[in-house]
CSV table of C-alpha atoms in Angstrom, one decimal:
chain,number,residue,atom,x,y,z
A,1,UNK,CA,14.7,14.7,-7.0
A,2,UNK,CA,12.3,15.7,-4.2
A,3,UNK,CA,12.2,19.2,-3.1
A,4,UNK,CA,11.2,20.4,0.4
A,5,UNK,CA,10.5,24.0,1.1
A,6,UNK,CA,10.9,25.7,4.5
A,7,UNK,CA,9.7,29.1,5.4
A,8,UNK,CA,10.9,31.6,7.0
A,9,UNK,CA,14.5,31.0,6.5
A,10,UNK,CA,15.2,33.1,9.5
A,11,UNK,CA,13.0,34.9,12.1
A,12,UNK,CA,13.7,37.2,15.0
A,13,UNK,CA,11.1,37.5,17.7
A,14,UNK,CA,10.6,38.8,21.2
A,15,UNK,CA,10.5,36.6,24.3
A,16,UNK,CA,6.9,35.4,24.9
A,17,UNK,CA,5.7,35.5,21.3
A,18,UNK,CA,4.9,32.5,19.2
A,19,UNK,CA,6.6,31.6,15.9
A,20,UNK,CA,5.3,29.4,13.1
A,21,UNK,CA,7.5,27.5,10.6
A,22,UNK,CA,6.2,25.9,7.5
A,23,UNK,CA,7.5,22.9,5.8
A,24,UNK,CA,6.2,21.9,2.3
A,25,UNK,CA,6.9,19.1,0.0
A,26,UNK,CA,6.9,20.7,-3.4
A,27,UNK,CA,6.7,17.8,-6.0
A,28,UNK,CA,5.7,14.9,-3.9
A,29,UNK,CA,3.2,13.9,-1.2
A,30,UNK,CA,4.7,13.3,2.2
A,31,UNK,CA,2.6,11.4,4.8
A,32,UNK,CA,5.4,11.7,7.2
A,33,UNK,CA,7.8,14.7,7.9
A,34,UNK,CA,10.5,15.1,10.6
A,35,UNK,CA,11.5,18.2,12.5
A,36,UNK,CA,15.0,18.3,13.7
A,37,UNK,CA,16.8,21.1,15.9
A,38,UNK,CA,20.5,21.9,15.5
A,39,UNK,CA,22.5,24.0,17.8
A,40,UNK,CA,25.8,25.6,16.6
A,41,UNK,CA,28.4,23.1,15.7
A,42,UNK,CA,26.3,20.1,16.9
A,43,UNK,CA,24.3,17.4,15.2
A,44,UNK,CA,20.8,17.3,14.4
A,45,UNK,CA,18.5,16.2,17.0
A,46,UNK,CA,15.2,14.8,16.1
A,47,UNK,CA,12.4,16.6,17.8
A,48,UNK,CA,9.2,14.9,16.5
A,49,UNK,CA,7.5,12.9,13.8
A,50,UNK,CA,4.8,14.7,11.9
A,51,UNK,CA,2.1,12.4,10.7
A,52,UNK,CA,-0.5,13.6,8.2
A,53,UNK,CA,-4.1,13.3,9.7
A,54,UNK,CA,-3.0,12.2,13.1
A,55,UNK,CA,-0.9,13.4,16.2
A,56,UNK,CA,2.7,14.2,15.9
A,57,UNK,CA,5.0,11.8,18.1
A,58,UNK,CA,7.6,13.5,20.2
A,59,UNK,CA,10.9,12.4,21.2
A,60,UNK,CA,11.8,12.0,24.9
A,61,UNK,CA,12.3,15.4,26.5
A,62,UNK,CA,10.6,17.4,23.8
A,63,UNK,CA,7.7,19.5,25.2
A,64,UNK,CA,4.5,18.8,23.3
A,65,UNK,CA,2.9,22.1,24.3
A,66,UNK,CA,5.9,24.0,23.5
A,67,UNK,CA,6.5,22.8,20.1
A,68,UNK,CA,3.1,22.4,18.4
A,69,UNK,CA,3.2,20.4,15.2
A,70,UNK,CA,0.3,20.2,12.6
A,71,UNK,CA,0.3,18.1,9.4
A,72,UNK,CA,-3.0,19.2,7.9
A,73,UNK,CA,-2.3,18.0,4.5
A,74,UNK,CA,0.0,15.5,2.5
A,75,UNK,CA,2.3,18.5,1.6
A,76,UNK,CA,2.4,20.8,4.6
A,77,UNK,CA,3.7,20.3,8.3
A,78,UNK,CA,4.0,23.3,10.5
A,79,UNK,CA,5.9,23.6,13.7
A,80,UNK,CA,4.8,26.5,16.0
A,81,UNK,CA,7.2,27.4,18.9
A,82,UNK,CA,4.9,28.8,21.6
A,83,UNK,CA,5.9,31.4,24.1
A,84,UNK,CA,9.4,31.4,22.8
A,85,UNK,CA,12.3,32.0,25.0
A,86,UNK,CA,16.0,32.8,24.3
A,87,UNK,CA,16.8,29.1,25.0
A,88,UNK,CA,14.6,28.3,22.0
A,89,UNK,CA,17.0,30.0,19.7
A,90,UNK,CA,18.3,27.4,17.3
A,91,UNK,CA,18.4,26.1,13.7
A,92,UNK,CA,15.2,24.2,13.0
A,93,UNK,CA,15.1,22.0,9.9
A,94,UNK,CA,12.3,19.7,8.6
A,95,UNK,CA,12.6,16.8,6.4
A,96,UNK,CA,10.5,14.5,4.5
A,97,UNK,CA,11.0,10.9,3.6
A,98,UNK,CA,11.5,9.8,-0.1
A,99,UNK,CA,11.6,6.4,-1.4
A,100,UNK,CA,15.0,5.7,-3.2
A,101,UNK,CA,15.5,3.4,-6.1
A,102,UNK,CA,16.8,0.8,-3.8
A,103,UNK,CA,13.6,0.9,-1.9
A,104,UNK,CA,14.9,2.5,1.4
A,105,UNK,CA,13.7,5.7,2.7
A,106,UNK,CA,16.1,8.8,2.3
A,107,UNK,CA,15.4,12.1,3.9
A,108,UNK,CA,15.1,15.3,1.9
A,109,UNK,CA,15.7,18.4,4.0
A,110,UNK,CA,14.4,21.9,4.0
A,111,UNK,CA,16.6,24.7,3.9
A,112,UNK,CA,16.2,25.3,7.7
A,113,UNK,CA,14.8,28.1,9.8
A,114,UNK,CA,17.1,30.1,12.1
A,115,UNK,CA,15.2,31.3,15.0
A,116,UNK,CA,16.5,34.0,17.3
A,117,UNK,CA,14.5,35.0,20.3
A,118,UNK,CA,15.5,38.3,22.0
B,1,UNK,CA,22.0,6.4,21.5
B,2,UNK,CA,23.8,8.8,18.9
B,3,UNK,CA,26.5,7.2,16.7
B,4,UNK,CA,29.9,8.5,17.3
B,5,UNK,CA,32.0,9.7,14.4
B,6,UNK,CA,35.7,10.1,14.3
B,7,UNK,CA,37.6,12.3,13.7
B,8,UNK,CA,35.6,15.3,15.0
B,9,UNK,CA,37.4,17.4,12.5
B,10,UNK,CA,39.9,17.2,9.9
B,11,UNK,CA,41.8,19.8,7.7
B,12,UNK,CA,43.1,18.7,4.3
B,13,UNK,CA,44.9,20.2,1.5
B,14,UNK,CA,43.1,19.9,-2.0
B,15,UNK,CA,43.9,16.5,-3.5
B,16,UNK,CA,44.5,14.7,-0.1
B,17,UNK,CA,42.4,11.6,1.0
B,18,UNK,CA,40.2,11.3,4.2
B,19,UNK,CA,38.4,8.6,6.2
B,20,UNK,CA,35.4,9.4,8.3
B,21,UNK,CA,34.3,6.7,10.7
B,22,UNK,CA,30.8,6.2,12.2
B,23,UNK,CA,30.4,3.7,15.1
B,24,UNK,CA,27.1,2.8,16.9
B,25,UNK,CA,26.6,0.9,20.0
B,26,UNK,CA,23.4,-0.7,18.7
B,27,UNK,CA,22.8,-2.8,15.7
B,28,UNK,CA,22.6,-1.2,12.3
B,29,UNK,CA,20.0,-1.9,9.8
B,30,UNK,CA,21.4,0.6,7.3
B,31,UNK,CA,23.6,3.7,7.3
B,32,UNK,CA,23.0,7.0,5.5
B,33,UNK,CA,25.6,9.5,4.9
B,34,UNK,CA,24.8,13.3,4.6
B,35,UNK,CA,27.0,16.4,4.0
B,36,UNK,CA,25.9,19.9,5.5
B,37,UNK,CA,27.7,23.1,4.4
B,38,UNK,CA,27.5,26.0,6.9
B,39,UNK,CA,24.0,27.5,7.3
B,40,UNK,CA,22.5,25.0,4.8
B,41,UNK,CA,20.4,21.9,5.1
B,42,UNK,CA,22.0,18.5,5.0
B,43,UNK,CA,22.2,16.9,1.6
B,44,UNK,CA,21.8,13.1,1.0
B,45,UNK,CA,25.0,11.3,-0.2
B,46,UNK,CA,24.3,7.7,-0.2
B,47,UNK,CA,22.9,4.9,1.8
B,48,UNK,CA,24.3,1.4,2.5
B,49,UNK,CA,21.8,-1.3,3.1
B,50,UNK,CA,23.6,-4.3,3.7
B,51,UNK,CA,26.6,-5.3,5.7
B,52,UNK,CA,29.7,-5.6,3.5
B,53,UNK,CA,28.2,-3.2,1.0
B,54,UNK,CA,30.3,-0.6,-0.6
B,55,UNK,CA,29.3,2.2,-2.6
B,56,UNK,CA,30.7,5.2,-4.5
B,57,UNK,CA,29.6,8.5,-5.6
B,58,UNK,CA,32.3,10.3,-7.7
B,59,UNK,CA,35.4,10.3,-5.6
B,60,UNK,CA,33.3,9.6,-2.4
B,61,UNK,CA,32.6,6.2,-1.3
B,62,UNK,CA,31.5,4.4,1.7
B,63,UNK,CA,31.5,0.9,3.3
B,64,UNK,CA,29.3,-0.8,5.9
B,65,UNK,CA,30.5,-3.3,8.5
B,66,UNK,CA,27.4,-4.7,10.1
B,67,UNK,CA,29.2,-6.9,12.5
B,68,UNK,CA,31.2,-4.2,13.8
B,69,UNK,CA,28.2,-1.8,13.7
B,70,UNK,CA,30.3,0.7,11.9
B,71,UNK,CA,30.6,2.6,8.5
B,72,UNK,CA,33.4,4.5,6.8
B,73,UNK,CA,33.2,7.3,4.3
B,74,UNK,CA,36.0,7.7,2.1
B,75,UNK,CA,37.0,10.8,0.2
B,76,UNK,CA,39.7,10.6,-2.3
B,77,UNK,CA,41.6,13.4,-4.1
B,78,UNK,CA,39.5,15.9,-2.1
B,79,UNK,CA,38.1,19.1,-3.8
B,80,UNK,CA,37.3,22.3,-2.3
B,81,UNK,CA,33.6,21.6,-2.7
B,82,UNK,CA,33.9,18.7,-0.3
B,83,UNK,CA,34.3,21.1,2.6
B,84,UNK,CA,31.4,20.7,5.2
B,85,UNK,CA,30.2,18.6,8.2
B,86,UNK,CA,29.5,15.1,7.4
B,87,UNK,CA,27.0,13.1,9.3
B,88,UNK,CA,26.1,9.4,9.3
B,89,UNK,CA,22.6,8.6,10.1
B,90,UNK,CA,21.2,5.4,11.6
B,91,UNK,CA,17.5,4.5,11.4
B,92,UNK,CA,15.2,3.3,14.3
B,93,UNK,CA,12.4,1.4,12.7
B,94,UNK,CA,8.9,2.8,13.7
B,95,UNK,CA,6.5,-0.2,13.5
B,96,UNK,CA,3.2,2.0,13.4
B,97,UNK,CA,3.7,3.6,10.2
B,98,UNK,CA,6.6,1.6,8.8
B,99,UNK,CA,8.7,4.8,8.6
B,100,UNK,CA,12.3,5.2,9.6
B,101,UNK,CA,13.5,7.8,12.1
B,102,UNK,CA,17.1,8.7,11.6
B,103,UNK,CA,19.5,9.3,14.4
B,104,UNK,CA,22.4,11.4,13.2
B,105,UNK,CA,26.0,10.9,14.3
B,106,UNK,CA,28.1,13.4,16.2
B,107,UNK,CA,29.4,14.9,12.9
B,108,UNK,CA,32.9,15.3,11.3
B,109,UNK,CA,33.8,18.8,10.2
B,110,UNK,CA,36.0,18.7,7.0
B,111,UNK,CA,37.8,21.7,5.7
B,112,UNK,CA,39.7,21.6,2.4
B,113,UNK,CA,42.3,24.3,1.8
B,114,UNK,CA,44.0,25.1,-1.6
């Protein structure tokens, strides 16, 4: 099956710094990737849709300038949390869609990146 | 709006059965089910595409009632490995790229004890 690699798996940074998270599709091309955010014991909340070769589309309430998304190739999407603050601490998960045998799109997730901002 | 799952949490002894429900306030095109273990990424279990469809994967099966805008996940003779948080996901169709965004349900935490 499809494999999505996410790096780093965890990162600790100081308030005010920027952090970049990478999401790679290892054995398939992903024109679209999705970035989710998950707080402890809560559900996954879609932040944005990353589209190869074009601008990302953000969900309502997600700051575009805060969470920069770049999808420069068919196998790589990056999320940069700019000027991070403690409230940005969370579990960030990327996913790529894969076509199932039934013809429907299913999501394959990366292992997630736990960000802690001090 | 986020689909609502019930129960929020359930504790079972190994070998017992459980039912997890997912209800949406909007029309459902399909329903996806995922399981997430603590600190890990969600793993795809199954997708139901048509109202009335039922599917099974080992001892985990699901049904989809399109009219009632709900789906149920059935776990029979539960095993320790079934522990985790289960999420249903319902797609919103994006017309521009033909992709599907998933909105995940509120989640159900399942704990299996020996």
